[in-house]
mmCIF file of C-alpha atoms in Angstrom:
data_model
loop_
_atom_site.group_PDB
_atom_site.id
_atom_site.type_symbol
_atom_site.label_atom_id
_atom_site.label_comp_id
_atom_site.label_asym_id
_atom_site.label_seq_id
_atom_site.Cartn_x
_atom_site.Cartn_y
_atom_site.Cartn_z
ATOM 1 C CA UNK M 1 -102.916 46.513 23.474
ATOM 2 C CA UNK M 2 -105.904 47.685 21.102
ATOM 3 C CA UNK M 3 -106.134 45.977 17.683
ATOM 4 C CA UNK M 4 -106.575 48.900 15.673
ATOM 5 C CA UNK M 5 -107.488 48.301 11.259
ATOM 6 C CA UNK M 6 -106.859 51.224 9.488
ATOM 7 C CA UNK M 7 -108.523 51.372 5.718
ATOM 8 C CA UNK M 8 -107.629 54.951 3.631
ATOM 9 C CA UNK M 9 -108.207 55.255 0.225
ATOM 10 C CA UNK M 10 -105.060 54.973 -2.803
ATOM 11 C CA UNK M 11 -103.466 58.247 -4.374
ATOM 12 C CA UNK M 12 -102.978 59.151 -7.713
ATOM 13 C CA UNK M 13 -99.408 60.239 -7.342
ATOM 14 C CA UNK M 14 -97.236 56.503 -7.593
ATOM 15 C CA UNK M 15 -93.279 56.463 -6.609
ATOM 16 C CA UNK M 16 -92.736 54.559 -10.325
ATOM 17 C CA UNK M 17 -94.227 55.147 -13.105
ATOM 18 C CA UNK M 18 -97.186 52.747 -14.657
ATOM 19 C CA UNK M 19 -96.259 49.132 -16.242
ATOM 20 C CA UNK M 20 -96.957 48.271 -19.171
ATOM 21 C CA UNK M 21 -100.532 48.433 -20.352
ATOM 22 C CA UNK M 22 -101.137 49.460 -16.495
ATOM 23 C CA UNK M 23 -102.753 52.849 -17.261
ATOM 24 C CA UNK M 24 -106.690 52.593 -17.572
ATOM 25 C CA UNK M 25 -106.660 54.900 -21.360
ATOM 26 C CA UNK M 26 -104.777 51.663 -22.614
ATOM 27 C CA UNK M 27 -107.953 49.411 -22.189
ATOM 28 C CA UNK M 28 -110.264 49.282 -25.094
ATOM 29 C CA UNK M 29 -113.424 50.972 -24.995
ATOM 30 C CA UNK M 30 -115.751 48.632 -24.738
ATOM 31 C CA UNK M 31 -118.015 47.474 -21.332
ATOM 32 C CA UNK M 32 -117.085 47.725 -17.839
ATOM 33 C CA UNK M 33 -116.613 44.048 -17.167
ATOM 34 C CA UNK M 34 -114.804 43.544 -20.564
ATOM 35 C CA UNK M 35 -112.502 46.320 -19.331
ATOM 36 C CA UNK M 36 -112.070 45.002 -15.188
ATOM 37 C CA UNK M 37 -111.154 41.512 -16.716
ATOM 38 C CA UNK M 38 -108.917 42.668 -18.945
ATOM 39 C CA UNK M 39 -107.468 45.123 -16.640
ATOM 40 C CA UNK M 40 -107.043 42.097 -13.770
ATOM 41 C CA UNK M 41 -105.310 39.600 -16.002
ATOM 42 C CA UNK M 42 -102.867 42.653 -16.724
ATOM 43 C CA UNK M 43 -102.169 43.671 -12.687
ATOM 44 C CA UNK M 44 -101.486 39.705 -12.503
ATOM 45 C CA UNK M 45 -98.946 39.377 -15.531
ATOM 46 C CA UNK M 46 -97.288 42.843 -13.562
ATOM 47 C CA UNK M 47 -94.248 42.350 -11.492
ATOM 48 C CA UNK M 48 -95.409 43.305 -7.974
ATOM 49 C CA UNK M 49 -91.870 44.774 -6.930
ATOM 50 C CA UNK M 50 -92.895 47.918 -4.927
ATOM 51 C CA UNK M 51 -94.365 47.599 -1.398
ATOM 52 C CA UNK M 52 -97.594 49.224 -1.199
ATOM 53 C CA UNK M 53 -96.528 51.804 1.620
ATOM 54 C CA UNK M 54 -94.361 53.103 -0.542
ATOM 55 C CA UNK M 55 -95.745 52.956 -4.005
ATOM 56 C CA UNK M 56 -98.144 56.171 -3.297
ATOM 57 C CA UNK M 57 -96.973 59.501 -2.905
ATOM 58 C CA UNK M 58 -98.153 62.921 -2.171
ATOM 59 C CA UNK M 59 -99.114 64.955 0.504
ATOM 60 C CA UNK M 60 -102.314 62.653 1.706
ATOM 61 C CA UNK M 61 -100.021 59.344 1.325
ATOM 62 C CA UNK M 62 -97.439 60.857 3.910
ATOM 63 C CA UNK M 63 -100.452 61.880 6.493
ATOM 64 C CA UNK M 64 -101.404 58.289 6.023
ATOM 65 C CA UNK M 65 -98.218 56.826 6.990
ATOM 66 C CA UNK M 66 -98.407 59.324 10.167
ATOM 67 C CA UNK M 67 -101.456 58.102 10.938
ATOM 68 C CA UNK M 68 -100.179 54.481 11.157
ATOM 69 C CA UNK M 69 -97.261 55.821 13.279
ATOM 70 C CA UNK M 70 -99.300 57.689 15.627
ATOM 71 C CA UNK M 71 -101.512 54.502 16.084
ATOM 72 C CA UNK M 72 -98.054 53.029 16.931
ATOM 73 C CA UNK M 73 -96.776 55.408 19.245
ATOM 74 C CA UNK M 74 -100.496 55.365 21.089
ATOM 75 C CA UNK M 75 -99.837 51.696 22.361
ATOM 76 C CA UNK M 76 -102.712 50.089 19.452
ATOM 77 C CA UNK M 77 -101.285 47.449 17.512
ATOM 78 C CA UNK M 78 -101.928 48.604 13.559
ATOM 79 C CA UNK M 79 -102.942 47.367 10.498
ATOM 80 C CA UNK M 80 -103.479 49.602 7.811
ATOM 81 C CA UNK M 81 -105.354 48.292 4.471
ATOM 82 C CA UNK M 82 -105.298 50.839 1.316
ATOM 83 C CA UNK M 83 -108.047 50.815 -1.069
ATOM 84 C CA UNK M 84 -107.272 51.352 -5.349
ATOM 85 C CA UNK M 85 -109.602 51.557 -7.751
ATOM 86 C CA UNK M 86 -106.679 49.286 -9.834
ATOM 87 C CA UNK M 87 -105.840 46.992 -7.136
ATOM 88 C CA UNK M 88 -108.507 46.260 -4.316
ATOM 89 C CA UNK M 89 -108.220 46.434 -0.857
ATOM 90 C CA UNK M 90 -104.824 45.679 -0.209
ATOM 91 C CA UNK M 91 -102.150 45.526 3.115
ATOM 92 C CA UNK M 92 -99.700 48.099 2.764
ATOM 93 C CA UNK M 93 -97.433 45.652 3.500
ATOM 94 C CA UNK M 94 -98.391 43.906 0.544
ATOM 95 C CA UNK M 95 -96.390 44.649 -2.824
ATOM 96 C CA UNK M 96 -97.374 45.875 -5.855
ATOM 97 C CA UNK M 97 -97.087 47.089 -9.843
ATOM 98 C CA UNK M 98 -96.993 50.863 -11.267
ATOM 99 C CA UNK M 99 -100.537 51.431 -12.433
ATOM 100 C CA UNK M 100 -102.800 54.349 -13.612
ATOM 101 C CA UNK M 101 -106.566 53.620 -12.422
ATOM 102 C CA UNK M 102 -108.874 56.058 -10.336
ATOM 103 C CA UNK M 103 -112.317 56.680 -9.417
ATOM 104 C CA UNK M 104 -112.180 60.021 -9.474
ATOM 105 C CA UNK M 105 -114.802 61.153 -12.536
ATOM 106 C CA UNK M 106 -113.121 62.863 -15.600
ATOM 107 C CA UNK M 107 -109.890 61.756 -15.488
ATOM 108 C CA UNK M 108 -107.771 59.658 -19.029
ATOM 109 C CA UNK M 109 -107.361 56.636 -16.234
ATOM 110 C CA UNK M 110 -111.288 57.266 -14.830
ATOM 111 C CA UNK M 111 -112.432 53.379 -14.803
ATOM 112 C CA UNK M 112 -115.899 54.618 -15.486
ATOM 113 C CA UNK M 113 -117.842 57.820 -16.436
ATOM 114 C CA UNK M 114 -120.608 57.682 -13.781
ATOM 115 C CA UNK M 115 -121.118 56.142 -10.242
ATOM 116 C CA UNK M 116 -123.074 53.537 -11.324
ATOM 117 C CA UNK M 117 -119.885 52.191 -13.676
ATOM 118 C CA UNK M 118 -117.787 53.059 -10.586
ATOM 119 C CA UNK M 119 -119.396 50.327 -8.469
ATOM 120 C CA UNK M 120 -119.541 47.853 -11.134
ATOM 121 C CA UNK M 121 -115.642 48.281 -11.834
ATOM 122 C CA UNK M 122 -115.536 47.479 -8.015
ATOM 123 C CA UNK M 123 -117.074 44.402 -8.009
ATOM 124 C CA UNK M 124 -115.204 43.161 -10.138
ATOM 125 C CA UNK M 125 -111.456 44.367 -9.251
ATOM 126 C CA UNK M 126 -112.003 43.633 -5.480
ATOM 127 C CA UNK M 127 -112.077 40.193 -6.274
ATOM 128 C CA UNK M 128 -109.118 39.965 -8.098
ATOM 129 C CA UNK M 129 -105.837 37.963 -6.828
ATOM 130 C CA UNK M 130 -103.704 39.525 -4.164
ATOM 131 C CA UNK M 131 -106.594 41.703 -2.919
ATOM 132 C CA UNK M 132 -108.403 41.130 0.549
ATOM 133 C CA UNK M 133 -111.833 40.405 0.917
ATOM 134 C CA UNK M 134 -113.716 42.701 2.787
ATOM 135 C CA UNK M 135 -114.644 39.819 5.638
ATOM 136 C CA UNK M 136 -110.930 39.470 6.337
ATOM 137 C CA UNK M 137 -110.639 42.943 7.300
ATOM 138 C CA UNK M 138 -112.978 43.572 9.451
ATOM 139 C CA UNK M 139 -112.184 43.891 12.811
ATOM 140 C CA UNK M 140 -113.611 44.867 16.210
ATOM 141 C CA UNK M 141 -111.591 48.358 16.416
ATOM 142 C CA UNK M 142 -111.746 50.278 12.912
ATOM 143 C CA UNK M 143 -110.782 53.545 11.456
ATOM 144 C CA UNK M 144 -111.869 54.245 7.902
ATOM 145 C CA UNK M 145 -110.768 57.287 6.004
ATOM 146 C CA UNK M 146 -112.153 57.669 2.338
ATOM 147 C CA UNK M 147 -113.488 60.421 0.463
ATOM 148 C CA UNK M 148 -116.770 60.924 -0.363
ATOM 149 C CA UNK M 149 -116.302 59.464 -3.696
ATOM 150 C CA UNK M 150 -114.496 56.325 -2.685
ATOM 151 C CA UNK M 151 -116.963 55.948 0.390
ATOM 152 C CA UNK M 152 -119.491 55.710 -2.177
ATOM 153 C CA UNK M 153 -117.557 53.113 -3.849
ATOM 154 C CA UNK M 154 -116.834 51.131 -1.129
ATOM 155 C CA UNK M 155 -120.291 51.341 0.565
ATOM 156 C CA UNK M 156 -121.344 47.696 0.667
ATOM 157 C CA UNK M 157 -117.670 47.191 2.799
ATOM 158 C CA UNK M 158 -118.348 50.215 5.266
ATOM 159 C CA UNK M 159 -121.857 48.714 5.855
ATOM 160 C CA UNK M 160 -120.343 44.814 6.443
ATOM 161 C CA UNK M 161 -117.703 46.974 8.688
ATOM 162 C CA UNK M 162 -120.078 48.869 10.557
ATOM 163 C CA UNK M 163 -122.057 45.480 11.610
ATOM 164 C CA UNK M 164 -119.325 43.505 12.341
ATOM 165 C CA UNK M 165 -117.393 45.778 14.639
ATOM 166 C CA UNK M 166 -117.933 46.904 17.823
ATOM 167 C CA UNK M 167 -115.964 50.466 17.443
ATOM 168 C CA UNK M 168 -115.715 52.163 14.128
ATOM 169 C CA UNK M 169 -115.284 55.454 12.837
ATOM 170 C CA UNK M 170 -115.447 56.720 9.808
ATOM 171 C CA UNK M 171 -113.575 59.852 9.074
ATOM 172 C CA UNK M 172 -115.024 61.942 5.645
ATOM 173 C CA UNK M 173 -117.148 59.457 4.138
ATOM 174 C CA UNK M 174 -120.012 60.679 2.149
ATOM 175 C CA UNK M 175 -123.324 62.054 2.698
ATOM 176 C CA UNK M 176 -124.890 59.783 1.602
ATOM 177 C CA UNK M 177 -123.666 56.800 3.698
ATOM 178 C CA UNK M 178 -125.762 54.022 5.152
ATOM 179 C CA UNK M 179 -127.069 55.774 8.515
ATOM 180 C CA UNK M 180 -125.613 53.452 11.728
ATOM 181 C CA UNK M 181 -121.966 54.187 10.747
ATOM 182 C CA UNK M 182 -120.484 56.713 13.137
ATOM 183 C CA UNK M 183 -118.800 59.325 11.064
ATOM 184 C CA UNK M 184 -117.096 62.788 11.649
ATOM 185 C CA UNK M 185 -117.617 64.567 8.213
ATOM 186 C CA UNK M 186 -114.768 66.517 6.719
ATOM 187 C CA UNK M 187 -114.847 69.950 8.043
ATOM 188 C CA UNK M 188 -112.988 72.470 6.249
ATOM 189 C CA UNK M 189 -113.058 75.498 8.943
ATOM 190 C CA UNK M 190 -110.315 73.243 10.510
ATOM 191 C CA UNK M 191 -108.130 73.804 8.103
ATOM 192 C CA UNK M 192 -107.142 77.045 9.571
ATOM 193 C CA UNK M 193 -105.458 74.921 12.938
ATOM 194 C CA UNK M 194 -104.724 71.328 11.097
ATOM 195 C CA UNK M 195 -102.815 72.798 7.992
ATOM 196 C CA UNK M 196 -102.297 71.048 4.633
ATOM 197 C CA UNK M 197 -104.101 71.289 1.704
ATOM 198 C CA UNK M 198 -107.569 70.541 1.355
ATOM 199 C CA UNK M 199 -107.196 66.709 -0.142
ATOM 200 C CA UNK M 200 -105.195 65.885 3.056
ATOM 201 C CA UNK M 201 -108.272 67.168 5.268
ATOM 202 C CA UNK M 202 -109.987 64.018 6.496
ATOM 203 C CA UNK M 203 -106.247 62.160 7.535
ATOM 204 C CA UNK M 204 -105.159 65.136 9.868
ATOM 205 C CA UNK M 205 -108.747 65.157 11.379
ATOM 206 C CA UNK M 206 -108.034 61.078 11.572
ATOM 207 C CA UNK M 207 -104.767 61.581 13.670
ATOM 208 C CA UNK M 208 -106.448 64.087 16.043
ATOM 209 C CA UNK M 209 -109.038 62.419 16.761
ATOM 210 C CA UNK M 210 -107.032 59.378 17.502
ATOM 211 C CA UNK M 211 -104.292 61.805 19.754
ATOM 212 C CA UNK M 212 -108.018 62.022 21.778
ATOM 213 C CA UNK M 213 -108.791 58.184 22.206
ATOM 214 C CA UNK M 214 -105.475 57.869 23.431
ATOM 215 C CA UNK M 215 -104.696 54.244 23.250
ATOM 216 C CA UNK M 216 -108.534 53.457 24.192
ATOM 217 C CA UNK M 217 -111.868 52.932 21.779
ATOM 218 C CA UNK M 218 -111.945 54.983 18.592
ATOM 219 C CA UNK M 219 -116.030 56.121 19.499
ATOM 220 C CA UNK M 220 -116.279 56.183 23.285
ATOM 221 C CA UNK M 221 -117.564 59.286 25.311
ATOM 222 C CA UNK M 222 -114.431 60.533 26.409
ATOM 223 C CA UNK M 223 -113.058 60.978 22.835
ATOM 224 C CA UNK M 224 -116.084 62.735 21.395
ATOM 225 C CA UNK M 225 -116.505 65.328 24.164
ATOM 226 C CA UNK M 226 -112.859 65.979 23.708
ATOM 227 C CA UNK M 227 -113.484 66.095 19.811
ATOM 228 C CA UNK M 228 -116.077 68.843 20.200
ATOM 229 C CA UNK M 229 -114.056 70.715 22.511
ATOM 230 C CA UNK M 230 -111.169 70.955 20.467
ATOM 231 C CA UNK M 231 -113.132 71.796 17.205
ATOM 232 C CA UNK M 232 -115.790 74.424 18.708
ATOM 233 C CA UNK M 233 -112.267 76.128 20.057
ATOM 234 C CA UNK M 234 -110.115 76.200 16.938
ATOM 235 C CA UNK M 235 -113.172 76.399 13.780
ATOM 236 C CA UNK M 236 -112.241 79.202 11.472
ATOM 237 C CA UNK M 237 -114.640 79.234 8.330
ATOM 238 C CA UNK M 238 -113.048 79.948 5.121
ATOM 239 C CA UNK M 239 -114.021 82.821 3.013
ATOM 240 C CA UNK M 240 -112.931 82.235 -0.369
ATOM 241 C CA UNK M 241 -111.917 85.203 -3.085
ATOM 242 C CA UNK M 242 -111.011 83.902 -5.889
ATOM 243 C CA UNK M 243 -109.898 85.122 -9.054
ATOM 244 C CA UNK M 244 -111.971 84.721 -12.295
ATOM 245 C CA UNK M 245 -109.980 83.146 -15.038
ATOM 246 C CA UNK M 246 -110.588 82.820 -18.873
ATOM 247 C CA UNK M 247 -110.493 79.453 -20.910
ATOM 248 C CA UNK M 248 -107.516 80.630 -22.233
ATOM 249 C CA UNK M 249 -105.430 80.830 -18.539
ATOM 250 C CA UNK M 250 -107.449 78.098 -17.239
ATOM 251 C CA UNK M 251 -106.281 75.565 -20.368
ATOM 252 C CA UNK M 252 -102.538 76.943 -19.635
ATOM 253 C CA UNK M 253 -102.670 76.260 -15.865
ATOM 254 C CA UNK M 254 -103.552 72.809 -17.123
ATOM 255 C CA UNK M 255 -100.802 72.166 -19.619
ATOM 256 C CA UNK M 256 -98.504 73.724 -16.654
ATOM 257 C CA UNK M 257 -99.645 70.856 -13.951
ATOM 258 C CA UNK M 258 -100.111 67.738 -16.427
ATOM 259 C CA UNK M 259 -96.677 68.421 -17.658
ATOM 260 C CA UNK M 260 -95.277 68.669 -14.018
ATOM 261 C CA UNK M 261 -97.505 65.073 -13.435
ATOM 262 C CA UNK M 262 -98.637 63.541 -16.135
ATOM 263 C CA UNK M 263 -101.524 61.470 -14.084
ATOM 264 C CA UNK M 264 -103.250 64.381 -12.531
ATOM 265 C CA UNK M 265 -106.862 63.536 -12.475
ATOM 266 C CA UNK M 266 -109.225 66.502 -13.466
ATOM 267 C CA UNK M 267 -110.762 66.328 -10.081
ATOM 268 C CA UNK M 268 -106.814 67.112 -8.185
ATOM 269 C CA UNK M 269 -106.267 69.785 -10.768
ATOM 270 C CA UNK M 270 -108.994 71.815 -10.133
ATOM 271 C CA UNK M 271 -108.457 71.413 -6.253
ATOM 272 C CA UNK M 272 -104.753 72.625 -7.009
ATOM 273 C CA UNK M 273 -106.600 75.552 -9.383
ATOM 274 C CA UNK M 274 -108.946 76.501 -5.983
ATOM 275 C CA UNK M 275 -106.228 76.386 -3.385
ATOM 276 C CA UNK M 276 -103.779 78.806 -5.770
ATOM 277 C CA UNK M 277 -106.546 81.726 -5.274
ATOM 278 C CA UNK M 278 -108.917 81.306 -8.532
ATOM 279 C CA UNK M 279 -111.475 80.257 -9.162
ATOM 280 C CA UNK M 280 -112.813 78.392 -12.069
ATOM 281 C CA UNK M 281 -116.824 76.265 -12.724
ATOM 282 C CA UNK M 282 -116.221 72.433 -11.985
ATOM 283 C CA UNK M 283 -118.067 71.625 -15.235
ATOM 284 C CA UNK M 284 -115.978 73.649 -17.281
ATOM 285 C CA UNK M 285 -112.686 72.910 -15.740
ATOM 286 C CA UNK M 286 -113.842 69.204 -16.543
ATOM 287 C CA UNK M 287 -114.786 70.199 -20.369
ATOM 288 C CA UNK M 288 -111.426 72.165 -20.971
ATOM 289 C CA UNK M 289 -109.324 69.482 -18.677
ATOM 290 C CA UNK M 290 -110.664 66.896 -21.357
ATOM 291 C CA UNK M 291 -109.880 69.190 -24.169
ATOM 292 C CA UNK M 292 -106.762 69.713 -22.959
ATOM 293 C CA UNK M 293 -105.421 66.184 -21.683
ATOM 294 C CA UNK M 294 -105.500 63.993 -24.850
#
């Protein structure tokens, strides 16, 4: 059997609610490293009493779990890793606290305002207690599924990854990433055959591209010819009409999800805004979402 190591990225959506002093707007303002040290000592004086696989919730968070299942049911022997912006890299077999933290940009528990301060957080928090080095988790067989934002993030990782194994993929991923790394981008015209919402994109595509390796390497021949087949067949682009909407409806859609979940980032919202049928300018959701979320 096939070791297989599975890292996705953390959801904002938790099963309990933060602990104490566990949501990122409770940290002073002051710098980034100030804020990561002050934000470690708190994760460690936390009770960890929640196993990470089920801590996260959401729509994304269940495809996860399917995805370690199908690895299961495939005959690879699976190890899935999650990584959080408040805790590291981390085994989902691992336990851990209620906490508020997320990369995404324009959120009340954003741990930084630009890229640059996302990275730095990073460095610090990945080193904290309880979380795995990124050396200990590479392995020869690995699947990585991250947004574009937390690939980013986590590129110095996907680049030690990519030269230390001998078959990875990476699944969404950004643009941007360090060229050598084999990567199927997120492709929204397959929305139309995978279902789900647009966040849980990049773990359906994960699963079917792993129902092609079939037990056997995650980049070989075999499972990108059947990859193209499958996706040239099925691609339906989507044409998007959506609605205009005022500040006014647009700041009363936003009072209507925050109240339903308190920790929606900015970044969620305005995907859930999109996928309802209107449409509204990221920069001035962002504006009106900070107005709006105090």
């Amino acid at each position: 059997m096939r070791k297989l190591t599975i890292v996705v990225g953390c959801t904002n959506r938790k099963s309990v609610p933060p602990s104490d002093g566990l949501s990122v707007r409770d940290l002073d303002a002051c710098g980034v490293e100030v804020r990561a040290q002050e934000w470690i000592q708190r994760v460690a004086a936390a009770p960890a009493a929640v196993p990470i696989v089920d801590l996260y919730m959401g729509e994304t968070w269940q495809q996860a779990k399917m995805l370690l299942a199908d690895a299961n049911s495939l005959g690879y022997l699976p190890e899935m890793f999650v990584a959080s912006a408040g805790l590291g890299l981390r085994p989902v077999t691992s336990k851990g606290p209620g906490y508020s933290a997320t990369f995404a940009l324009g959120s009340p528990d954003s741990v930084a305002t630009d890229y640059p301060g996302l990275l730095d957080w990073w460095h610090y928090v990945r080193a904290q207690a309880g979380a795995v080095p990124a050396e200990a988790v590479a392995s020869d067989s690995m699947l990585v599924v991250l947004s574009d934002t937390y690939a980013r993030v986590l590129s110095e990782e996907i680049d030690l990854w990519g030269r230390h194994s001998s078959d990875l993929l990476l699944v969404g991923g950004s643009p941007v990433q360090e060229p050598g790394v084999p990567r199927l981008p997120a492709d929204r015209a397959l929305r139309h055959q995978l279902g789900g919402t647009a966040s849980s994109l990049t773990m359906r595509m994960a699963r079917q591209w792993l129902a092609f390796c079939d037990g056997g390497a995650l980049t070989s021949k075999s499972a990108r010819d059947s990859w193209r087949a499958w996706a040239h067949s099925v691609r339906r682009v989507e044409v998007y009409d959506r609605a205009p909407m005022d500040d006014a409806e647009v700041v009363a859609f936003i009072r209507k999800v925050t109240q339903d979940d308190p920790t929606l980032s900015a970044t969620r919202a305005l995907r859930m805004l999109r996928d309802s049928g209107r449409a509204c300018e990221q920069k001035r959701f962002s504006r009106l979402f900070a107005e709006t979320v105090v």
